[in-house]
Amino acid sequence: MADDVKDTLPPPPSSHSREGPGELKHNAIGFLDALVIGINSTSPAYSLAAVIGSVVALVGVYAPGVVLASFVPMLLIASAFFYLNRVDQDCGTTFSWVTRAMGPWAGWFGGWAIMMTGVLVVGSLADVAVGFGLLTVGLDSWASNDFVRQLLAVLVILVMTAICVIGTEASAHVQNVLILAQVASLLAFAVVAVHRVYAGTSSLGGVEPQIGWLNPLGAGGGALTAGLLLGVFMYWGWESAVNLTEEVKNSASAPGRAGIWSTVILLGTYLSVTIAVVAFAGPAYLAENASEEEFIFASLAGQVLGGWDWLVLLAVSTSALASTQTTIIPASRTGLSMARRGALPAALARIHPRFHTPHVSTWAVAIVAIVWYLVVSQISENALLDSLTALSLLIAFYYALTGIACAVYYRRHLTESVRNFLLIGVGPVIGAVLLLWLLVESVIDMSDPANSYSGVSWFGLGPPLVIGIFIVVVGLLIMFARRLTSDGFWHERPGVCDPDLARGTGSRSGTGPGTGAGADRNGSGGP
């Protein structure tokens, strides 16, 4: 059995070797670049703009507490990503890890969920980037023209995809510029808003911040649940840093640390801006304007900054623009990892001979995302928002799957220390349970058509749930089709992590592309 397990779970590529013709470019970026990409993938300015009105409408002044509570499962799952990446530096992340811990069927569906999140959200992000960009330069009539906005959004997707293909370094350089624009604009907004509250010059119903706002239970359980569902969307995306693991220096530790620090920095950003928004506008104003969704910032920007309101509009535009690019990364790298293991067609595993990026997988994700965006947009703008709501199902699913996989893969090492037990076992499992609870709550909520943006019934259910079911059914069909046409991947058996790698004392060998950490060297392939 030991030999069989070793055959199906080969060792990872050496981070010190020169990449071959079919490998991603090793050591292309460093920790800070990965950190920036992780932060930008969450699209912080856009995420805040998209949900702040709805969160305040649900929980009032306790919105900062919901932001804080939403951070807890994200940090716990980020810990799972760190420890799993330490023993398996595979750009497929969840797909590879879940396959090794729980078998190919669960792993395949985890990878499929990641790829579909990219398909669902890329078009919407590009649309927001274009819309706010046009508002920034005063072209309001263009922003309200569906044809112009959709045409420019498609062009944005094509340009950002090309940057992803040209190279990871190029992607990092673009992200470094965009993150500066975001952070500077958001901090300017928060500082000015809080200053005006204490100076008594708020033009709305401003109230001074209070420590009690950080209590997530202040608004009651039902409101907290709904707020946490929105919080999952706010934090989602930080793991893009880990999807670049094969291209980051110090790949065993840097990508995982970048993921963890991304969530911490996001917490600080989200808390400061949420407190500023609630303090300046007051809960009454935000509740009345919750239906404005992402344009709530456009309304508040003029109130807070006056003639400098373009700074906030620019922040949201650059935020969505950055995330348009970075969201393609996890989807394309997951497609690459799945293809080179035989879980998807081999064409998706092709690496560009010059740029050493997964060009076929990257363009495939972009094209499918464009088609999805254009088709759903023709139904209605609300239908596009419903497809974004369906994201919470996929996000909660693959995050929870990763948390469980961490505890399962490390199961023989959890009792070696209190640190292992808490950070590798208990923490990720608690994070997974919280997300599974949110997943169930999401399904219940989405089953009622009245809770959707469209407010219409699709087959007696809410459109977001129908979209989620559609993605699951398509995934099942493709998975079974691959099982019939390919063989090797489906015979991989679950294992446990190498004890030396688990303790951080093992050496990694092997240079083949697409390989990951082996099973226990002593042949422990089963539970």
Short mmCIF file of C-alpha atoms in Angstrom, two decimals:
data_model
loop_
_atom_site.label_atom_id
_atom_site.label_comp_id
_atom_site.label_asym_id
_atom_site.label_seq_id
_atom_site.Cartn_x
_atom_site.Cartn_y
_atom_site.Cartn_z
CA MET A 1 0.00 0.00 0.00
CA ALA A 2 2.83 2.40 0.81
CA ASP A 3 4.27 2.12 -2.69
CA ASP A 4 0.85 2.65 -4.25
CA VAL A 5 0.26 5.77 -2.23
CA LYS A 6 3.65 7.16 -3.16
CA ASP A 7 2.88 6.56 -6.80
CA THR A 8 -0.37 8.49 -6.68
CA LEU A 9 0.90 11.28 -4.43
CA PRO A 10 4.28 12.40 -5.81
CA PRO A 11 6.52 14.98 -4.11
CA PRO A 12 6.32 18.70 -4.81
CA PRO A 13 8.53 20.61 -7.23
CA SER A 14 11.63 22.12 -5.73
CA SER A 15 11.25 25.84 -5.18
CA HIS A 16 14.94 26.24 -5.99
CA SER A 17 14.98 24.53 -9.37
CA ARG A 18 14.71 26.29 -12.70
CA GLU A 19 11.31 25.88 -14.22
CA GLY A 20 11.02 23.49 -17.13
CA PRO A 21 9.06 24.16 -20.32
CA GLY A 22 5.83 22.96 -18.74
CA GLU A 23 6.14 24.64 -15.34
CA LEU A 24 5.03 27.90 -13.80
CA LYS A 25 7.78 30.45 -13.19
CA HIS A 26 9.39 29.80 -9.81
CA ASN A 27 10.29 32.67 -7.46
CA ALA A 28 8.50 35.18 -9.72
CA ILE A 29 7.21 37.33 -6.85
CA GLY A 30 7.86 37.83 -3.15
CA PHE A 31 5.82 37.91 0.04
CA LEU A 32 4.72 41.55 -0.28
CA ASP A 33 3.57 41.04 -3.86
CA ALA A 34 1.55 38.00 -2.79
CA LEU A 35 0.11 39.99 0.13
CA VAL A 36 -1.02 42.80 -2.17
CA ILE A 37 -2.63 40.33 -4.57
CA GLY A 38 -4.41 38.65 -1.65
CA ILE A 39 -5.81 41.97 -0.43
CA ASN A 40 -6.78 43.18 -3.88
CA SER A 41 -8.55 39.91 -4.65
CA THR A 42 -11.14 40.76 -2.01
CA SER A 43 -11.78 44.10 -3.75
CA PRO A 44 -12.02 45.91 -0.38
CA ALA A 45 -13.45 49.23 -1.59
CA TYR A 46 -16.02 47.53 -3.81
CA SER A 47 -16.88 44.94 -1.15
CA LEU A 48 -17.52 47.70 1.38
CA ALA A 49 -19.55 49.71 -1.08
CA ALA A 50 -21.60 46.67 -2.09
CA VAL A 51 -22.68 45.54 1.37
CA ILE A 52 -22.33 48.43 3.84
CA GLY A 53 -25.85 49.72 3.22
CA SER A 54 -27.40 46.27 3.56
CA VAL A 55 -25.43 45.41 6.71
CA VAL A 56 -26.42 48.65 8.45
CA ALA A 57 -30.04 48.14 7.41
CA LEU A 58 -29.92 44.74 9.13
CA VAL A 59 -28.00 45.51 12.32
CA GLY A 60 -27.84 49.31 12.60
CA VAL A 61 -24.92 50.66 14.59
CA TYR A 62 -23.71 47.12 15.28
CA ALA A 63 -22.37 46.84 11.72
CA PRO A 64 -18.74 47.06 12.96
CA GLY A 65 -19.46 44.10 15.25
CA VAL A 66 -20.70 42.04 12.31
CA VAL A 67 -17.55 42.94 10.38
CA LEU A 68 -15.52 41.74 13.38
CA ALA A 69 -17.54 38.51 13.75
CA SER A 70 -17.22 37.73 10.03
CA PHE A 71 -13.45 37.90 10.40
CA VAL A 72 -13.33 34.94 12.81
CA PRO A 73 -14.14 32.09 10.37
CA MET A 74 -11.94 33.72 7.72
CA LEU A 75 -8.92 33.75 10.05
CA LEU A 76 -9.54 30.14 11.07
CA ILE A 77 -9.74 29.01 7.44
CA ALA A 78 -6.67 31.10 6.58
CA SER A 79 -4.84 29.05 9.22
CA ALA A 80 -5.91 25.89 7.36
CA PHE A 81 -4.57 27.32 4.10
CA PHE A 82 -1.24 28.12 5.79
CA TYR A 83 -0.68 24.65 7.22
CA LEU A 84 -1.88 22.78 4.14
CA ASN A 85 0.32 24.89 1.88
CA ARG A 86 3.27 24.13 4.14
CA VAL A 87 3.10 20.45 3.19
CA ASP A 88 1.73 20.77 -0.36
CA GLN A 89 2.69 23.75 -2.52
CA ASP A 90 0.21 23.11 -5.30
CA CYS A 91 -1.44 26.03 -7.12
CA GLY A 92 -4.71 24.08 -7.01
CA THR A 93 -4.89 24.64 -3.23
CA THR A 94 -8.29 23.32 -2.09
CA PHE A 95 -8.53 20.90 -5.01
CA SER A 96 -5.15 19.31 -4.28
CA TRP A 97 -5.44 19.34 -0.49
CA VAL A 98 -8.95 17.93 -0.31
CA THR A 99 -8.03 15.23 -2.84
CA ARG A 100 -5.08 14.15 -0.68
CA ALA A 101 -7.05 14.25 2.56
CA MET A 102 -10.53 13.10 1.51
CA GLY A 103 -10.25 11.57 -1.97
CA PRO A 104 -10.66 12.64 -5.61
CA TRP A 105 -14.45 13.10 -5.65
CA ALA A 106 -14.49 15.68 -2.86
CA GLY A 107 -11.32 17.28 -4.21
CA TRP A 108 -12.77 17.63 -7.70
CA PHE A 109 -15.86 19.40 -6.48
CA GLY A 110 -13.81 21.74 -4.30
CA GLY A 111 -11.80 22.73 -7.36
CA TRP A 112 -14.95 23.14 -9.45
CA ALA A 113 -16.41 25.53 -6.85
CA ILE A 114 -13.31 27.73 -6.99
CA MET A 115 -13.37 27.88 -10.77
CA MET A 116 -17.05 28.78 -10.83
CA THR A 117 -16.62 31.63 -8.36
CA GLY A 118 -14.34 33.26 -10.90
CA VAL A 119 -16.88 32.74 -13.68
CA LEU A 120 -19.70 34.26 -11.60
CA VAL A 121 -17.91 37.35 -10.36
CA VAL A 122 -15.39 38.53 -12.99
CA GLY A 123 -17.98 40.13 -15.27
CA SER A 124 -19.70 41.92 -12.41
CA LEU A 125 -16.40 43.27 -11.11
CA ALA A 126 -15.47 44.60 -14.54
CA ASP A 127 -18.93 46.17 -14.82
CA VAL A 128 -18.48 47.99 -11.51
CA ALA A 129 -14.94 49.06 -12.44
CA VAL A 130 -16.23 50.61 -15.66
CA GLY A 131 -19.30 52.17 -14.06
CA PHE A 132 -17.42 53.88 -11.23
CA GLY A 133 -14.56 54.80 -13.55
CA LEU A 134 -16.98 56.64 -15.83
CA LEU A 135 -18.58 58.38 -12.85
CA THR A 136 -15.12 59.43 -11.66
CA VAL A 137 -14.44 61.32 -14.90
CA GLY A 138 -17.97 62.73 -15.13
CA LEU A 139 -19.30 60.49 -17.89
CA ASP A 140 -22.52 59.68 -16.05
CA SER A 141 -24.51 59.16 -19.26
CA TRP A 142 -22.05 56.50 -20.42
CA ALA A 143 -22.25 54.78 -17.04
CA SER A 144 -26.04 54.48 -17.36
CA ASN A 145 -25.84 53.15 -20.95
CA ASP A 146 -25.97 49.34 -20.76
CA PHE A 147 -24.39 48.76 -24.16
CA VAL A 148 -21.44 51.09 -23.56
CA ARG A 149 -20.84 49.79 -20.04
CA GLN A 150 -20.99 46.12 -21.07
CA LEU A 151 -18.72 46.70 -24.07
CA LEU A 152 -16.12 48.43 -21.91
CA ALA A 153 -16.46 45.73 -19.24
CA VAL A 154 -15.64 43.01 -21.79
CA LEU A 155 -12.61 45.01 -22.93
CA VAL A 156 -11.48 45.34 -19.31
CA ILE A 157 -11.72 41.56 -18.81
CA LEU A 158 -9.69 40.95 -21.98
CA VAL A 159 -6.97 43.43 -20.96
CA MET A 160 -6.71 42.08 -17.41
CA THR A 161 -6.60 38.51 -18.69
CA ALA A 162 -3.78 39.45 -21.06
CA ILE A 163 -1.83 40.90 -18.10
CA CYS A 164 -2.33 37.64 -16.21
CA VAL A 165 -0.98 35.70 -19.20
CA ILE A 166 2.01 38.00 -19.77
CA GLY A 167 3.34 37.07 -16.35
CA THR A 168 2.91 37.00 -12.61
CA GLU A 169 5.43 39.84 -12.22
CA ALA A 170 3.34 42.05 -14.51
CA SER A 171 0.23 41.18 -12.52
CA ALA A 172 2.00 42.09 -9.26
CA HIS A 173 3.20 45.45 -10.63
CA VAL A 174 -0.33 46.39 -11.68
CA GLN A 175 -1.74 45.30 -8.31
CA ASN A 176 0.84 47.34 -6.38
CA VAL A 177 -0.34 50.51 -8.13
CA LEU A 178 -4.03 49.74 -7.70
CA ILE A 179 -3.76 48.93 -3.99
CA LEU A 180 -2.16 52.32 -3.29
CA ALA A 181 -5.08 54.09 -4.94
CA GLN A 182 -7.56 52.05 -2.92
CA VAL A 183 -5.97 52.34 0.51
CA ALA A 184 -5.21 56.07 0.19
CA SER A 185 -8.77 56.85 -0.89
CA LEU A 186 -10.41 54.71 1.80
CA LEU A 187 -8.23 56.12 4.58
CA ALA A 188 -8.90 59.67 3.40
CA PHE A 189 -12.63 59.00 3.47
CA ALA A 190 -12.53 57.41 6.96
CA VAL A 191 -10.32 60.11 8.53
CA VAL A 192 -12.32 63.02 7.15
CA ALA A 193 -15.65 61.40 8.06
CA VAL A 194 -14.67 60.75 11.70
CA HIS A 195 -13.08 64.20 12.01
CA ARG A 196 -16.27 65.87 10.83
CA VAL A 197 -18.34 63.84 13.31
CA TYR A 198 -16.26 65.00 16.27
CA ALA A 199 -16.14 68.53 14.87
CA GLY A 200 -19.93 68.57 14.64
CA THR A 201 -19.93 69.33 10.91
CA SER A 202 -21.55 66.14 9.63
CA SER A 203 -24.24 67.06 7.12
CA LEU A 204 -26.25 63.95 8.03
CA GLY A 205 -27.34 62.32 11.28
CA GLY A 206 -23.82 61.81 12.60
CA VAL A 207 -23.21 60.03 15.92
CA GLU A 208 -19.95 59.61 17.81
CA PRO A 209 -18.47 56.05 17.68
CA GLN A 210 -18.99 53.85 20.73
CA ILE A 211 -17.22 50.68 21.87
CA GLY A 212 -20.60 48.92 22.06
CA TRP A 213 -20.80 48.99 18.25
CA LEU A 214 -18.29 46.12 18.23
CA ASN A 215 -20.80 43.77 19.88
CA PRO A 216 -22.08 41.52 17.05
CA LEU A 217 -24.92 40.19 19.23
CA GLY A 218 -26.40 43.61 19.83
CA ALA A 219 -28.88 43.38 16.96
CA GLY A 220 -30.12 39.85 17.69
CA GLY A 221 -29.43 36.40 16.25
CA GLY A 222 -31.46 36.63 13.04
CA ALA A 223 -29.93 39.90 11.96
CA LEU A 224 -26.46 38.60 12.84
CA THR A 225 -26.92 35.55 10.62
CA ALA A 226 -27.92 37.65 7.63
CA GLY A 227 -25.06 40.07 8.31
CA LEU A 228 -22.53 37.24 8.49
CA LEU A 229 -23.66 35.99 5.09
CA LEU A 230 -22.74 39.38 3.68
CA GLY A 231 -19.49 39.33 5.65
CA VAL A 232 -18.38 36.11 3.92
CA PHE A 233 -18.59 37.94 0.61
CA MET A 234 -16.63 40.92 2.00
CA TYR A 235 -13.62 38.83 3.04
CA TRP A 236 -13.67 36.31 0.21
CA GLY A 237 -10.70 36.26 -2.17
CA TRP A 238 -7.63 36.53 0.09
CA GLU A 239 -6.54 32.98 -0.85
CA SER A 240 -5.40 34.17 -4.30
CA ALA A 241 -2.03 34.68 -2.63
CA VAL A 242 -1.87 30.95 -1.90
CA ASN A 243 -2.90 30.00 -5.45
CA LEU A 244 0.39 31.60 -6.53
CA THR A 245 2.37 29.30 -4.24
CA GLU A 246 4.40 27.72 -7.07
CA GLU A 247 5.43 31.19 -8.23
CA VAL A 248 6.25 32.80 -4.85
CA LYS A 249 9.65 32.85 -3.15
CA ASN A 250 9.73 30.72 0.01
CA SER A 251 6.70 28.86 -1.29
CA ALA A 252 6.27 26.69 1.80
CA SER A 253 5.56 29.63 4.11
CA ALA A 254 5.24 32.98 2.29
CA PRO A 255 1.92 32.34 0.47
CA GLY A 256 0.22 31.06 3.62
CA ARG A 257 1.49 34.01 5.67
CA ALA A 258 0.31 36.38 2.94
CA GLY A 259 -3.17 34.84 3.17
CA ILE A 260 -3.33 35.25 6.95
CA TRP A 261 -2.04 38.81 6.91
CA SER A 262 -4.47 39.68 4.13
CA THR A 263 -7.39 38.85 6.40
CA VAL A 264 -5.88 40.87 9.28
CA ILE A 265 -5.30 43.95 7.11
CA LEU A 266 -8.80 43.63 5.68
CA LEU A 267 -10.23 43.56 9.20
CA GLY A 268 -8.51 46.85 10.03
CA THR A 269 -9.65 48.44 6.77
CA TYR A 270 -13.24 47.24 7.03
CA LEU A 271 -13.60 48.21 10.68
CA SER A 272 -12.23 51.73 10.22
CA VAL A 273 -14.37 52.51 7.18
CA THR A 274 -17.53 50.91 8.63
CA ILE A 275 -17.18 52.88 11.85
CA ALA A 276 -16.62 56.05 9.83
CA VAL A 277 -19.64 55.43 7.62
CA VAL A 278 -22.00 54.66 10.52
CA ALA A 279 -20.70 57.58 12.56
CA PHE A 280 -20.97 60.15 9.76
CA ALA A 281 -24.24 59.11 8.12
CA GLY A 282 -26.06 57.56 11.05
CA PRO A 283 -28.05 54.33 10.81
CA ALA A 284 -31.28 56.05 9.70
CA TYR A 285 -29.76 57.49 6.52
CA LEU A 286 -28.02 54.23 5.61
CA ALA A 287 -31.15 52.17 6.19
CA GLU A 288 -33.16 54.47 3.94
CA ASN A 289 -30.57 54.19 1.16
CA ALA A 290 -29.70 50.49 1.53
CA SER A 291 -31.29 49.75 -1.85
CA GLU A 292 -28.61 51.80 -3.56
CA GLU A 293 -26.19 48.89 -2.99
CA GLU A 294 -22.69 49.72 -4.26
CA PHE A 295 -23.63 53.31 -5.11
CA ILE A 296 -24.03 54.19 -1.43
CA PHE A 297 -20.39 55.30 -1.47
CA ALA A 298 -21.07 57.56 -4.44
CA SER A 299 -23.76 59.24 -2.35
CA LEU A 300 -21.68 59.55 0.81
CA ALA A 301 -18.49 60.62 -0.98
CA GLY A 302 -19.90 64.02 -1.88
CA GLN A 303 -21.25 64.51 1.65
CA VAL A 304 -17.90 63.69 3.28
CA LEU A 305 -15.30 64.97 0.82
CA GLY A 306 -17.18 67.60 -1.13
CA GLY A 307 -15.34 68.30 -4.38
CA TRP A 308 -12.90 65.50 -3.61
CA ASP A 309 -15.61 62.83 -3.87
CA TRP A 310 -13.88 61.45 -6.95
CA LEU A 311 -11.35 59.86 -4.60
CA VAL A 312 -13.93 57.40 -3.29
CA LEU A 313 -15.32 56.75 -6.76
CA LEU A 314 -11.77 56.08 -7.92
CA ALA A 315 -11.21 53.71 -4.98
CA VAL A 316 -14.24 51.60 -5.84
CA SER A 317 -13.30 51.59 -9.54
CA THR A 318 -9.68 50.56 -8.93
CA SER A 319 -10.83 48.03 -6.33
CA ALA A 320 -13.12 46.29 -8.80
CA LEU A 321 -10.49 46.61 -11.55
CA ALA A 322 -7.83 44.98 -9.39
CA SER A 323 -10.16 42.19 -8.36
CA THR A 324 -11.17 41.56 -11.98
CA GLN A 325 -7.57 40.54 -12.56
CA THR A 326 -6.80 38.76 -9.31
CA THR A 327 -10.03 36.74 -9.30
CA ILE A 328 -8.90 35.11 -12.54
CA ILE A 329 -5.77 33.82 -10.77
CA PRO A 330 -7.31 31.21 -8.41
CA ALA A 331 -9.73 30.00 -11.08
CA SER A 332 -7.03 29.59 -13.72
CA ARG A 333 -4.45 28.03 -11.36
CA THR A 334 -7.06 25.60 -10.05
CA GLY A 335 -7.93 24.65 -13.64
CA LEU A 336 -4.24 24.07 -14.34
CA SER A 337 -3.82 21.87 -11.27
CA MET A 338 -6.92 19.83 -12.06
CA ALA A 339 -5.89 19.35 -15.70
CA ARG A 340 -2.37 18.17 -15.00
CA ARG A 341 -3.74 15.57 -12.57
CA GLY A 342 -6.22 14.37 -15.23
CA ALA A 343 -9.31 15.77 -13.54
CA LEU A 344 -9.98 18.17 -16.45
CA PRO A 345 -8.95 18.12 -20.14
CA ALA A 346 -5.17 18.18 -20.62
CA ALA A 347 -5.32 21.34 -22.76
CA LEU A 348 -5.98 23.40 -19.61
CA ALA A 349 -2.60 22.28 -18.24
CA ARG A 350 -0.61 23.97 -21.01
CA ILE A 351 1.98 26.50 -19.86
CA HIS A 352 3.01 29.41 -22.08
CA PRO A 353 6.57 28.66 -23.30
CA ARG A 354 7.71 32.27 -22.84
CA PHE A 355 5.70 33.65 -19.92
CA HIS A 356 5.41 30.40 -17.91
CA THR A 357 1.76 31.07 -17.07
CA PRO A 358 -1.29 28.81 -17.62
CA HIS A 359 -2.46 30.72 -20.69
CA VAL A 360 -5.07 28.21 -21.90
CA SER A 361 -6.72 27.89 -18.49
CA THR A 362 -6.59 31.67 -17.96
CA TRP A 363 -8.24 32.50 -21.29
CA ALA A 364 -10.79 29.70 -20.79
CA VAL A 365 -11.91 31.20 -17.47
CA ALA A 366 -12.11 34.68 -18.99
CA ILE A 367 -14.15 33.59 -22.00
CA VAL A 368 -16.65 31.61 -19.94
CA ALA A 369 -16.92 34.55 -17.51
CA ILE A 370 -17.62 36.95 -20.40
CA VAL A 371 -20.32 34.69 -21.80
CA TRP A 372 -21.92 34.34 -18.36
CA TYR A 373 -21.81 38.11 -17.80
CA LEU A 374 -23.38 38.97 -21.16
CA VAL A 375 -26.07 36.30 -20.99
CA VAL A 376 -27.15 37.08 -17.42
CA SER A 377 -27.02 40.83 -18.11
CA GLN A 378 -29.57 40.36 -20.88
CA ILE A 379 -31.99 38.85 -18.37
CA SER A 380 -31.76 41.86 -16.07
CA GLU A 381 -29.32 43.82 -13.94
CA ASN A 382 -30.92 42.23 -10.89
CA ALA A 383 -30.23 38.77 -12.32
CA LEU A 384 -26.56 39.70 -12.42
CA LEU A 385 -26.74 40.65 -8.75
CA ASP A 386 -28.51 37.34 -8.04
CA SER A 387 -25.58 35.48 -9.57
CA LEU A 388 -23.30 37.30 -7.14
CA THR A 389 -25.55 36.24 -4.26
CA ALA A 390 -25.09 32.63 -5.36
CA LEU A 391 -21.37 33.11 -4.69
CA SER A 392 -21.92 32.71 -0.95
CA LEU A 393 -22.92 29.08 -1.49
CA LEU A 394 -19.73 28.23 -3.38
CA ILE A 395 -17.49 30.27 -1.08
CA ALA A 396 -18.84 28.73 2.12
CA PHE A 397 -18.60 25.25 0.58
CA TYR A 398 -14.97 25.24 -0.50
CA TYR A 399 -13.73 27.20 2.51
CA ALA A 400 -15.46 24.71 4.83
CA LEU A 401 -14.11 21.80 2.82
CA THR A 402 -10.59 23.17 3.20
CA GLY A 403 -10.96 23.57 6.96
CA ILE A 404 -12.10 19.95 7.35
CA ALA A 405 -9.35 18.70 5.01
CA CYS A 406 -6.71 20.39 7.18
CA ALA A 407 -7.74 18.52 10.31
CA VAL A 408 -8.11 15.24 8.39
CA TYR A 409 -4.76 15.48 6.60
CA TYR A 410 -2.91 16.37 9.84
CA ARG A 411 -4.94 13.95 11.99
CA ARG A 412 -1.90 11.97 13.20
CA HIS A 413 -0.13 15.13 14.35
CA LEU A 414 -2.89 17.04 16.13
CA THR A 415 -1.99 15.72 19.58
CA GLU A 416 1.73 16.42 19.24
CA SER A 417 1.32 19.91 20.72
CA VAL A 418 -1.31 22.35 21.93
CA ARG A 419 -0.43 24.56 18.94
CA ASN A 420 -1.19 21.78 16.48
CA PHE A 421 -4.42 20.86 18.24
CA LEU A 422 -5.75 24.44 18.25
CA LEU A 423 -4.38 25.94 15.03
CA ILE A 424 -4.47 22.89 12.74
CA GLY A 425 -7.34 20.92 14.24
CA VAL A 426 -9.88 22.79 16.36
CA GLY A 427 -9.58 26.19 14.68
CA PRO A 428 -10.11 25.10 11.05
CA VAL A 429 -12.92 22.73 12.09
CA ILE A 430 -14.73 25.50 13.98
CA GLY A 431 -14.30 27.76 10.95
CA ALA A 432 -15.70 25.01 8.73
CA VAL A 433 -18.70 24.42 11.01
CA LEU A 434 -19.50 28.15 11.07
CA LEU A 435 -19.36 28.30 7.27
CA LEU A 436 -21.47 25.17 6.86
CA TRP A 437 -24.04 26.75 9.16
CA LEU A 438 -24.00 29.87 6.98
CA LEU A 439 -24.31 27.65 3.90
CA VAL A 440 -27.48 26.05 5.28
CA GLU A 441 -28.85 29.45 6.26
CA SER A 442 -28.10 30.72 2.75
CA VAL A 443 -29.99 27.85 1.13
CA ILE A 444 -33.00 28.46 3.36
CA ASP A 445 -32.93 32.18 2.67
CA MET A 446 -32.43 31.79 -1.08
CA SER A 447 -35.28 29.31 -1.41
CA ASP A 448 -37.69 32.22 -0.96
CA PRO A 449 -37.89 34.25 -4.23
CA ALA A 450 -38.83 37.35 -2.23
CA ASN A 451 -35.31 37.45 -0.78
CA SER A 452 -33.62 37.78 -4.17
CA TYR A 453 -32.69 40.99 -5.97
CA SER A 454 -35.04 40.11 -8.81
CA GLY A 455 -37.90 39.24 -6.48
CA VAL A 456 -39.12 36.71 -9.04
CA SER A 457 -39.51 32.95 -8.90
CA TRP A 458 -37.41 30.56 -10.95
CA PHE A 459 -38.96 27.08 -10.73
CA GLY A 460 -40.51 28.06 -7.42
CA LEU A 461 -37.18 29.08 -5.87
CA GLY A 462 -35.11 32.24 -5.61
CA PRO A 463 -32.83 32.86 -8.63
CA PRO A 464 -29.58 32.66 -6.57
CA LEU A 465 -30.44 29.15 -5.37
CA VAL A 466 -31.39 28.07 -8.89
CA ILE A 467 -28.03 29.37 -10.15
CA GLY A 468 -26.28 27.44 -7.39
CA ILE A 469 -28.15 24.25 -8.24
CA PHE A 470 -27.35 24.75 -11.93
CA ILE A 471 -23.63 24.99 -11.17
CA VAL A 472 -23.79 21.84 -9.03
CA VAL A 473 -25.61 19.87 -11.75
CA VAL A 474 -23.22 20.99 -14.49
CA GLY A 475 -20.30 20.10 -12.22
CA LEU A 476 -21.67 16.62 -11.58
CA LEU A 477 -22.16 16.00 -15.31
CA ILE A 478 -18.61 17.10 -16.13
CA MET A 479 -17.18 15.12 -13.22
CA PHE A 480 -18.85 11.89 -14.28
CA ALA A 481 -17.87 12.52 -17.90
CA ARG A 482 -14.23 12.89 -16.83
CA ARG A 483 -14.49 9.70 -14.78
CA LEU A 484 -15.55 7.82 -17.91
CA THR A 485 -12.84 9.31 -20.15
CA SER A 486 -9.87 9.45 -17.75
CA ASP A 487 -8.71 6.97 -15.18
CA GLY A 488 -5.60 7.71 -13.11
CA PHE A 489 -6.81 10.62 -10.97
CA TRP A 490 -9.92 8.81 -9.78
CA HIS A 491 -7.85 6.03 -8.20
CA GLU A 492 -5.91 8.35 -5.89
CA ARG A 493 -6.50 7.37 -2.27
CA PRO A 494 -6.62 9.67 0.75
CA GLY A 495 -3.46 9.85 2.84
CA VAL A 496 -1.88 11.75 5.69
CA CYS A 497 0.86 14.35 5.53
CA ASP A 498 4.51 13.41 5.78
CA PRO A 499 5.52 13.62 9.48
CA ASP A 500 8.74 15.50 8.67
CA LEU A 501 6.90 18.05 6.54
CA ALA A 502 4.24 18.38 9.23
CA ARG A 503 6.95 19.31 11.74
CA GLY A 504 8.71 21.59 9.28
CA THR A 505 11.87 19.47 9.25
CA GLY A 506 11.47 17.58 5.98
CA SER A 507 13.19 18.34 2.70
CA ARG A 508 11.32 18.57 -0.55
CA SER A 509 12.50 16.89 -3.69
CA GLY A 510 11.27 16.36 -7.19
CA THR A 511 10.97 18.67 -10.16
CA GLY A 512 7.91 17.50 -12.03
CA PRO A 513 5.24 20.11 -12.65
CA GLY A 514 1.96 19.76 -10.91
CA THR A 515 3.05 17.50 -8.14
CA GLY A 516 2.34 17.98 -4.48
CA ALA A 517 3.43 16.71 -1.13
CA GLY A 518 3.64 12.98 -0.75
CA ALA A 519 1.87 10.83 1.75
CA ASP A 520 3.54 9.64 4.89
CA ARG A 521 6.93 8.18 3.89
CA ASN A 522 6.26 5.26 6.15
CA GLY A 523 3.37 4.31 3.92
CA SER A 524 0.46 5.55 5.95
CA GLY A 525 -2.01 6.12 3.18
CA GLY A 526 -5.15 5.39 5.15
CA PRO A 527 -6.68 6.48 8.39
#
